[in-house]
Amino acid sequence: MALNRFNINEIRKQFPVLDQHVYGKPLVYFDNAATTQKPLCVIERERDYYLHENCNIHRGVHYLSQMATEAYENARKTVAQFVNAKQPQEIVFTRGTTESLNLLATSLGQLLVNQGDKVVVSAMEHHSNMVPWQQMLMRSKGELLVIRMDKKGVLDLNHYEELLKQRPKIVSIAHISNTLGTVNPIKEMIAMAHKYDIPVIIDGAQSMAHQVIDVQDLDCDFYVFSGHKMYAPMGIGGLYGKMEWLEKMPPYQFGGEMVDTVSFEKTTFNKVPFKFEAGTPNVGAALGLETAVKFIQSFDRQEVEAYEDELLEYATEQLANIEGTRFIGQAPKRNGLISFVIDGIHPYDLGTIIDKMGVAVRTGHHCAEPVMTFFGIPGTVRASFAMYNTKEEINIFVKAVERAANMLK
Ligand code: PMP
């Protein structure tokens, strides 16, 4: 495939939503960690599906059903190839990261976690990678072990090693923190857990759009993600799992599609991945996800990553000039986002005022309340970037923050 030149004007044309005014000001969209905007090709793919192809899959003998089934399974192949899975069957489609993690807490939990057992997460997890484990462990009277981090937002690997020595049954950690931007050394952390034969789940919600993911090279046991954070529609995402695990794991939800034979006495289950995909899936969104993957692949990934790093560095430099700015998350390796507070100003007030200036950022605890507790703050202002953002937008954002801070002081 010929690669698109990284031409920011051409890229922005693909995202008409960016070209609008809010409160009479040009929109600056820096809430990409919450969800990215969708390019025209993705919107058109989903629209086309409903215009010409819509049908329930895997069950019809008629033309449309067969076409839709083939398209859905091709989408699985594309995603598998994107993360370098060994085979398409190692990709299970879900609603997104949250559902994938709930699936794992339930199913892998049932397979591996007995009364009193332990699971390891890190101090910087999103609630989605913490609450499902906590709830599962409450039922099994087990213990959640939490890898410590330092004030820069860097995980303490010595502490991690200590926790591994307690023989937890599962490790589940974020690749990139959605509050701090820290890029965790997951390859090293996976290898450390494997020395103790402990499977590792990686929460890739914040990484798929920004980094090249190779699940075989990482050797992770599971990698979970959300389509809507990587230019795809909402309501679709997935999990990669090593076939050895997926085959052993019990189903998560029960119903149509996931069964093989059913009688009132006994049910046998379909094979992987269908065993984990009960009911009618979001076919249109899966096709949108496939198109989003192809969209990302149509660029030189290194070039995109370098550009996004440049935006992050520039935003950090510019914000640092504003009096009282304190960055929350100063790990040497960060990606995609910047979290900060300004002394004496509530992040919510700052976010509300700059919104009126056309700048969309996220304020609050970002679904990671324990992180806020650790830093002793109510929340942060988070600006998160995508490939379509520009330095000019950063200039507008920084000026807005400066003006708002002066108004609030
Ligand atoms: N994990 C991380 C690191 C996230 O950033 C998010 C979304 N903010 C989630 C999990 C949950 O993703 P979703 O809401 O798409 O299921």
Coordinates of C-alpha atoms and ligand atoms in Angstrom, one line a residue:
M1 CA 0.0 0.0 0.0
A2 CA 1.4 3.4 -0.9
L3 CA 1.8 5.5 2.2
N4 CA 0.0 8.8 2.5
R5 CA 2.4 11.7 2.9
F6 CA 2.0 13.2 6.4
N7 CA 0.3 16.4 5.3
I8 CA -1.6 17.9 8.2
N9 CA -4.0 19.9 6.0
E10 CA -5.0 16.7 4.1
I11 CA -5.4 14.8 7.3
R12 CA -7.6 17.4 8.8
K13 CA -9.8 17.3 5.7
Q14 CA -10.6 13.7 6.7
F15 CA -12.1 15.0 10.0
P16 CA -14.8 17.5 9.2
V17 CA -15.9 17.6 12.8
L18 CA -12.7 19.6 13.6
D19 CA -13.7 22.3 11.2
Q20 CA -16.3 24.0 13.3
H21 CA -16.8 26.9 15.8
V22 CA -18.0 26.5 19.4
Y23 CA -19.1 29.5 21.3
G24 CA -18.0 31.5 18.2
K25 CA -14.4 30.2 18.5
P26 CA -12.6 27.7 16.3
L27 CA -12.8 24.3 18.0
V28 CA -9.5 23.0 19.4
Y29 CA -10.1 19.4 20.2
F30 CA -7.6 18.1 22.8
D31 CA -9.8 15.3 24.4
N32 CA -8.4 12.5 22.2
A33 CA -7.6 10.2 25.1
A34 CA -11.3 10.1 25.9
T35 CA -12.2 9.5 22.3
T36 CA -10.7 10.4 19.0
Q37 CA -12.6 11.9 16.1
K38 CA -13.5 9.7 13.2
P39 CA -12.2 10.1 9.6
L40 CA -14.6 10.3 6.7
C41 CA -13.5 6.8 5.5
V42 CA -14.6 5.3 8.8
I43 CA -17.9 7.1 8.8
E44 CA -18.5 6.2 5.2
R45 CA -17.7 2.5 5.8
E46 CA -20.3 2.2 8.6
R47 CA -22.8 4.1 6.5
D48 CA -22.2 1.9 3.5
Y49 CA -22.7 -1.2 5.7
Y50 CA -26.2 0.0 6.7
L51 CA -27.0 1.2 3.2
H52 CA -26.0 -1.9 1.4
E53 CA -24.9 -4.8 3.5
N54 CA -26.7 -4.9 6.9
C55 CA -27.5 -8.3 8.0
N56 CA -27.1 -10.6 11.0
I57 CA -24.0 -12.7 10.6
H58 CA -22.9 -16.3 11.0
R59 CA -26.4 -17.6 10.7
G60 CA -28.0 -16.8 7.3
V61 CA -27.7 -18.9 4.2
H62 CA -28.7 -15.9 2.0
Y63 CA -26.4 -13.6 0.1
L64 CA -26.4 -10.5 2.5
S65 CA -25.8 -12.6 5.5
Q66 CA -22.9 -14.4 3.8
M67 CA -21.4 -11.1 2.7
A68 CA -21.7 -9.5 6.1
T69 CA -20.2 -12.6 7.8
E70 CA -17.3 -12.5 5.4
A71 CA -16.7 -8.7 5.9
Y72 CA -16.9 -9.2 9.8
E73 CA -14.3 -12.0 9.7
N74 CA -12.1 -10.0 7.3
A75 CA -12.2 -7.2 9.9
R76 CA -11.0 -9.7 12.5
K77 CA -8.1 -10.7 10.1
T78 CA -7.1 -7.0 9.7
V79 CA -7.1 -6.4 13.4
A80 CA -5.1 -9.6 14.0
Q81 CA -2.5 -8.5 11.4
F82 CA -2.4 -5.0 12.9
V83 CA -1.2 -6.3 16.3
N84 CA 0.7 -9.2 14.8
A85 CA -1.4 -12.0 16.4
K86 CA -0.5 -15.5 15.2
Q87 CA -4.0 -16.1 13.9
P88 CA -7.3 -14.1 13.5
Q89 CA -9.0 -16.4 16.0
E90 CA -6.9 -14.8 18.7
I91 CA -8.9 -11.6 18.3
V92 CA -12.2 -11.5 20.2
F93 CA -14.5 -8.6 19.4
T94 CA -16.0 -6.8 22.4
R95 CA -17.6 -3.4 23.1
G96 CA -14.1 -2.1 24.1
T97 CA -11.5 -2.1 26.8
T98 CA -14.0 -2.2 29.7
E99 CA -15.9 -5.2 28.4
S100 CA -12.6 -7.0 27.5
L101 CA -11.3 -6.5 31.0
N102 CA -14.6 -7.6 32.5
L103 CA -14.5 -10.7 30.3
L104 CA -11.0 -11.5 31.5
A105 CA -11.8 -10.8 35.2
T106 CA -14.7 -13.2 34.9
S107 CA -13.4 -15.9 32.6
L108 CA -9.7 -16.0 33.3
G109 CA -10.5 -15.3 36.9
Q110 CA -12.7 -18.4 37.0
L111 CA -10.0 -20.4 35.4
L112 CA -7.1 -19.3 37.6
V113 CA -8.2 -17.5 40.7
N114 CA -9.2 -19.6 43.7
Q115 CA -10.1 -18.5 47.3
G116 CA -7.5 -16.3 48.8
D117 CA -5.4 -15.8 45.6
K118 CA -3.9 -12.5 44.5
V119 CA -3.9 -10.4 41.3
V120 CA -1.5 -7.6 40.5
V121 CA -2.4 -4.2 39.0
S122 CA -0.5 -0.9 39.1
A123 CA -1.1 2.3 41.0
M124 CA -1.9 4.1 37.8
E125 CA -4.7 2.0 36.4
H126 CA -8.0 3.3 35.0
H127 CA -11.0 2.1 37.0
S128 CA -11.7 -0.4 34.2
N129 CA -8.5 -2.2 35.0
M130 CA -9.0 -2.2 38.7
V131 CA -12.7 -2.4 39.8
P132 CA -13.4 -5.7 37.8
W133 CA -10.4 -7.4 39.6
Q134 CA -11.3 -5.9 43.0
Q135 CA -14.9 -7.1 42.7
M136 CA -13.9 -10.6 41.6
L137 CA -11.4 -10.8 44.5
M138 CA -14.0 -9.7 47.0
R139 CA -16.0 -12.8 46.0
S140 CA -13.0 -15.1 46.2
K141 CA -11.7 -13.4 49.4
G142 CA -8.5 -12.7 47.6
E143 CA -6.2 -9.7 47.5
L144 CA -5.4 -7.0 45.0
L145 CA -1.7 -6.2 45.0
V146 CA -0.8 -2.7 43.7
I147 CA 2.6 -1.9 42.1
R148 CA 3.8 1.4 43.7
M149 CA 4.8 4.4 41.6
D150 CA 6.9 7.5 42.4
K151 CA 5.9 11.1 42.3
K152 CA 7.0 11.3 38.6
G153 CA 4.5 8.6 37.8
V154 CA 7.1 5.8 37.2
L155 CA 6.3 2.3 38.4
D156 CA 8.7 0.8 41.0
L157 CA 9.9 -2.4 39.4
N158 CA 11.6 -3.6 42.6
H159 CA 8.3 -3.4 44.3
Y160 CA 6.8 -5.3 41.3
E161 CA 9.4 -8.1 41.7
E162 CA 8.4 -8.3 45.4
L163 CA 4.8 -8.7 44.5
L164 CA 5.5 -11.3 41.9
K165 CA 7.3 -13.3 44.6
Q166 CA 3.9 -13.6 46.4
R167 CA 2.8 -15.7 43.4
P168 CA -0.2 -13.8 42.2
K169 CA -2.3 -15.6 39.6
I170 CA -2.7 -12.7 37.1
V171 CA -0.9 -9.4 36.3
S172 CA -2.9 -6.6 34.6
I173 CA -1.3 -3.3 33.7
A174 CA -1.7 -0.3 31.5
H175 CA 0.6 0.2 28.5
I176 CA 0.1 3.9 28.7
S177 CA -1.5 5.7 31.6
N178 CA -4.5 7.7 30.7
T179 CA -3.9 10.2 33.5
L180 CA -0.1 10.5 33.6
G181 CA 0.9 9.6 30.0
T182 CA 3.6 7.3 31.4
V183 CA 4.6 4.6 28.9
N184 CA 5.3 1.6 31.1
P185 CA 8.1 -0.8 30.3
I186 CA 5.7 -3.6 29.5
K187 CA 8.0 -5.9 27.6
E188 CA 10.3 -6.0 30.6
M189 CA 7.3 -6.4 33.0
I190 CA 5.8 -9.2 31.0
A191 CA 9.2 -11.1 31.0
M192 CA 9.5 -10.6 34.7
A193 CA 6.0 -12.1 35.3
H194 CA 6.7 -15.0 33.0
K195 CA 9.7 -16.0 35.1
Y196 CA 7.1 -16.9 37.7
D197 CA 4.7 -18.4 35.0
I198 CA 2.1 -15.6 35.6
P199 CA 0.0 -14.5 32.6
V200 CA 0.0 -10.7 31.8
I201 CA -2.8 -8.6 30.5
I202 CA -2.0 -5.3 28.9
D203 CA -4.6 -2.5 28.9
G204 CA -3.8 -0.9 25.5
A205 CA -6.6 1.6 25.5
Q206 CA -4.2 4.5 25.2
S207 CA -1.6 3.0 23.0
M208 CA -3.2 1.4 19.9
A209 CA -3.6 4.8 18.1
H210 CA -0.1 6.0 18.9
Q211 CA 2.3 3.0 18.9
V212 CA 3.0 0.0 16.8
I213 CA 1.8 -3.0 18.8
D214 CA 3.4 -6.4 18.2
V215 CA 1.8 -8.9 20.6
Q216 CA 4.2 -11.7 19.7
D217 CA 7.2 -9.5 20.3
L218 CA 5.8 -8.3 23.6
D219 CA 4.8 -11.9 24.4
C220 CA 1.8 -10.6 26.4
D221 CA -0.9 -13.1 27.2
F222 CA -3.7 -10.6 26.5
Y223 CA -3.9 -7.1 25.0
V224 CA -7.1 -5.2 25.3
F225 CA -8.3 -2.1 23.4
S226 CA -11.1 0.3 22.4
G227 CA -11.8 1.2 18.8
H228 CA -13.2 4.6 19.6
K229 CA -9.7 5.7 20.9
M230 CA -8.1 4.8 17.5
Y231 CA -10.4 6.6 15.0
A232 CA -13.0 3.8 14.9
P233 CA -16.6 4.0 15.9
M234 CA -17.8 3.6 19.5
G235 CA -19.2 0.2 20.7
I236 CA -16.4 -1.9 19.2
G237 CA -13.0 -3.0 20.5
G238 CA -11.5 -6.2 21.4
L239 CA -9.0 -8.4 23.1
Y240 CA -6.1 -10.3 21.8
G241 CA -5.4 -13.5 23.7
K242 CA -2.9 -16.3 23.2
M243 CA -4.8 -19.3 21.8
E244 CA -3.6 -21.6 24.6
W245 CA -5.4 -19.4 27.1
L246 CA -8.6 -18.7 25.0
E247 CA -9.1 -22.4 24.5
K248 CA -8.9 -23.1 28.2
M249 CA -11.0 -20.2 29.4
P250 CA -14.7 -20.6 30.1
P251 CA -17.3 -18.5 28.2
Y252 CA -18.1 -15.1 29.7
Q253 CA -21.7 -14.5 28.4
F254 CA -24.2 -17.1 27.2
G255 CA -26.7 -17.1 24.4
G256 CA -26.8 -17.3 20.7
E257 CA -23.7 -17.8 18.5
M258 CA -21.5 -18.9 21.3
V259 CA -23.0 -22.4 21.5
D260 CA -22.4 -25.6 19.6
T261 CA -25.3 -27.9 20.7
V262 CA -28.0 -27.1 23.1
S263 CA -30.5 -29.2 24.9
F264 CA -32.4 -28.7 28.2
E265 CA -29.9 -31.0 29.9
K266 CA -26.6 -29.8 28.4
T267 CA -25.0 -27.2 26.2
T268 CA -21.7 -27.4 24.4
F269 CA -19.9 -24.3 23.3
N270 CA -18.6 -23.0 20.0
K271 CA -14.9 -22.7 19.3
V272 CA -12.7 -19.7 19.9
P273 CA -13.3 -16.8 19.3
F274 CA -17.1 -17.4 18.9
K275 CA -17.3 -18.9 22.4
F276 CA -16.7 -15.4 23.7
E277 CA -19.0 -13.5 21.3
A278 CA -22.5 -14.3 22.6
G279 CA -25.4 -12.5 20.8
T280 CA -25.5 -10.2 17.8
P281 CA -22.2 -8.2 17.5
N282 CA -21.8 -4.6 16.3
V283 CA -21.0 -5.6 12.7
G284 CA -21.0 -2.1 11.3
A285 CA -18.6 -0.8 14.0
A286 CA -16.3 -3.8 13.4
L287 CA -16.1 -2.8 9.7
G288 CA -15.5 0.8 10.8
L289 CA -12.7 -0.5 13.0
E290 CA -11.1 -2.3 10.1
T291 CA -11.2 0.9 8.1
A292 CA -9.7 2.8 11.0
V293 CA -6.9 0.3 11.1
K294 CA -6.3 0.7 7.4
F295 CA -6.4 4.5 7.9
I296 CA -3.7 4.3 10.6
Q297 CA -1.6 1.9 8.4
S298 CA -1.8 4.3 5.5
F299 CA 0.7 6.5 7.2
D300 CA 4.3 6.0 8.2
R301 CA 3.8 5.1 11.8
Q302 CA 7.3 6.4 12.9
E303 CA 6.5 9.7 11.3
V304 CA 3.1 10.0 13.1
E305 CA 4.7 9.0 16.4
A306 CA 7.5 11.6 15.9
Y307 CA 4.9 14.3 15.1
E308 CA 2.8 13.5 18.1
D309 CA 5.9 13.5 20.4
E310 CA 6.8 16.9 18.9
L311 CA 3.3 18.2 19.9
L312 CA 3.7 16.8 23.4
E313 CA 7.1 18.4 23.8
Y314 CA 5.9 21.7 22.5
A315 CA 2.8 21.8 24.7
T316 CA 4.9 20.9 27.7
E317 CA 7.4 23.7 27.0
Q318 CA 4.7 26.3 26.4
L319 CA 2.6 25.4 29.5
A320 CA 5.7 25.4 31.7
N321 CA 6.0 29.2 31.1
I322 CA 2.6 29.7 32.9
E323 CA 3.2 30.6 36.5
G324 CA 2.1 28.0 39.0
T325 CA 1.8 25.1 36.5
R326 CA 2.6 21.7 37.9
F327 CA 2.7 18.7 35.7
I328 CA 1.2 15.5 37.0
G329 CA 3.2 12.7 35.4
Q330 CA 6.8 13.5 34.6
A331 CA 8.0 10.1 33.5
P332 CA 10.9 10.2 31.1
K333 CA 8.8 8.1 28.6
R334 CA 5.4 9.7 28.0
N335 CA 3.0 9.5 25.1
G336 CA 0.0 11.3 23.8
L337 CA -1.1 13.5 26.7
I338 CA -0.2 16.1 29.3
S339 CA -1.8 16.4 32.7
F340 CA -1.4 19.4 34.9
V341 CA -2.7 21.6 37.6
I342 CA -2.2 25.3 38.3
D343 CA -1.6 26.3 41.9
G344 CA -4.7 27.7 43.6
I345 CA -7.1 26.9 40.7
H346 CA -9.5 24.1 40.5
P347 CA -9.0 22.1 37.3
Y348 CA -12.8 22.1 36.7
D349 CA -12.9 25.9 36.7
L350 CA -10.0 26.1 34.3
G351 CA -11.6 23.5 32.0
T352 CA -14.9 25.3 32.0
I353 CA -13.4 28.7 31.1
I354 CA -11.2 27.4 28.3
D355 CA -14.1 25.5 26.9
K356 CA -15.8 28.9 26.4
M357 CA -12.7 29.9 24.4
G358 CA -13.3 26.9 22.1
V359 CA -10.8 24.5 23.7
A360 CA -11.9 21.0 24.6
V361 CA -9.9 19.3 27.3
R362 CA -10.8 16.9 30.0
T363 CA -10.8 17.8 33.7
G364 CA -11.3 15.6 36.7
H365 CA -10.0 12.3 37.9
H366 CA -10.1 10.7 34.5
C367 CA -11.5 7.5 36.0
A368 CA -8.4 7.0 38.1
E369 CA -9.4 8.2 41.5
P370 CA -6.6 6.4 43.3
V371 CA -4.0 8.3 41.2
M372 CA -5.6 11.6 42.3
T373 CA -5.5 10.5 45.9
F374 CA -1.8 9.6 45.5
F375 CA -1.0 13.1 44.3
G376 CA -3.3 14.7 46.8
I377 CA -5.3 16.6 44.2
P378 CA -9.0 16.6 43.2
G379 CA -8.2 16.2 39.5
T380 CA -6.1 17.5 36.6
V381 CA -6.5 19.3 33.3
R382 CA -5.6 16.8 30.6
A383 CA -4.8 17.7 27.1
S384 CA -4.4 14.8 24.8
F385 CA -3.3 14.8 21.2
A386 CA -4.0 12.9 18.0
M387 CA -2.3 13.0 14.6
Y388 CA -4.6 15.8 13.3
N389 CA -3.6 18.3 16.0
T390 CA -1.3 21.2 15.4
K391 CA 1.2 23.6 17.1
E392 CA -1.2 26.5 16.2
E393 CA -3.9 24.7 18.2
I394 CA -1.4 24.4 21.1
N395 CA -0.7 28.1 20.9
I396 CA -4.5 28.8 21.2
F397 CA -4.8 26.4 24.1
V398 CA -1.8 27.8 26.0
K399 CA -3.1 31.4 25.6
A400 CA -6.6 30.2 26.8
V401 CA -5.0 28.6 29.9
E402 CA -3.0 31.7 30.6
R403 CA -6.1 34.0 30.3
A404 CA -8.3 31.6 32.4
A405 CA -5.6 31.4 35.1
N406 CA -5.3 35.2 35.3
M407 CA -9.1 35.4 35.6
L408 CA -9.2 32.8 38.4
K409 CA -6.3 34.0 40.5
Ligands
PMP1 N1 -8.2 1.9 30.2 C1 -7.6 3.0 29.9 C2 -6.2 3.2 30.1 C3 -8.4 4.1 29.4 O1 -7.8 5.2 29.0 C4 -9.8 3.8 29.2 C5 -10.7 4.9 28.6 N2 -10.5 6.2 29.2 C6 -10.3 2.6 29.5 C7 -9.5 1.6 30.0 C8 -11.8 2.3 29.3 O2 -12.0 2.3 27.9 P1 -13.5 2.2 27.4 O3 -14.3 3.3 28.1 O4 -13.4 2.5 25.9 O5 -14.0 0.9 27.6

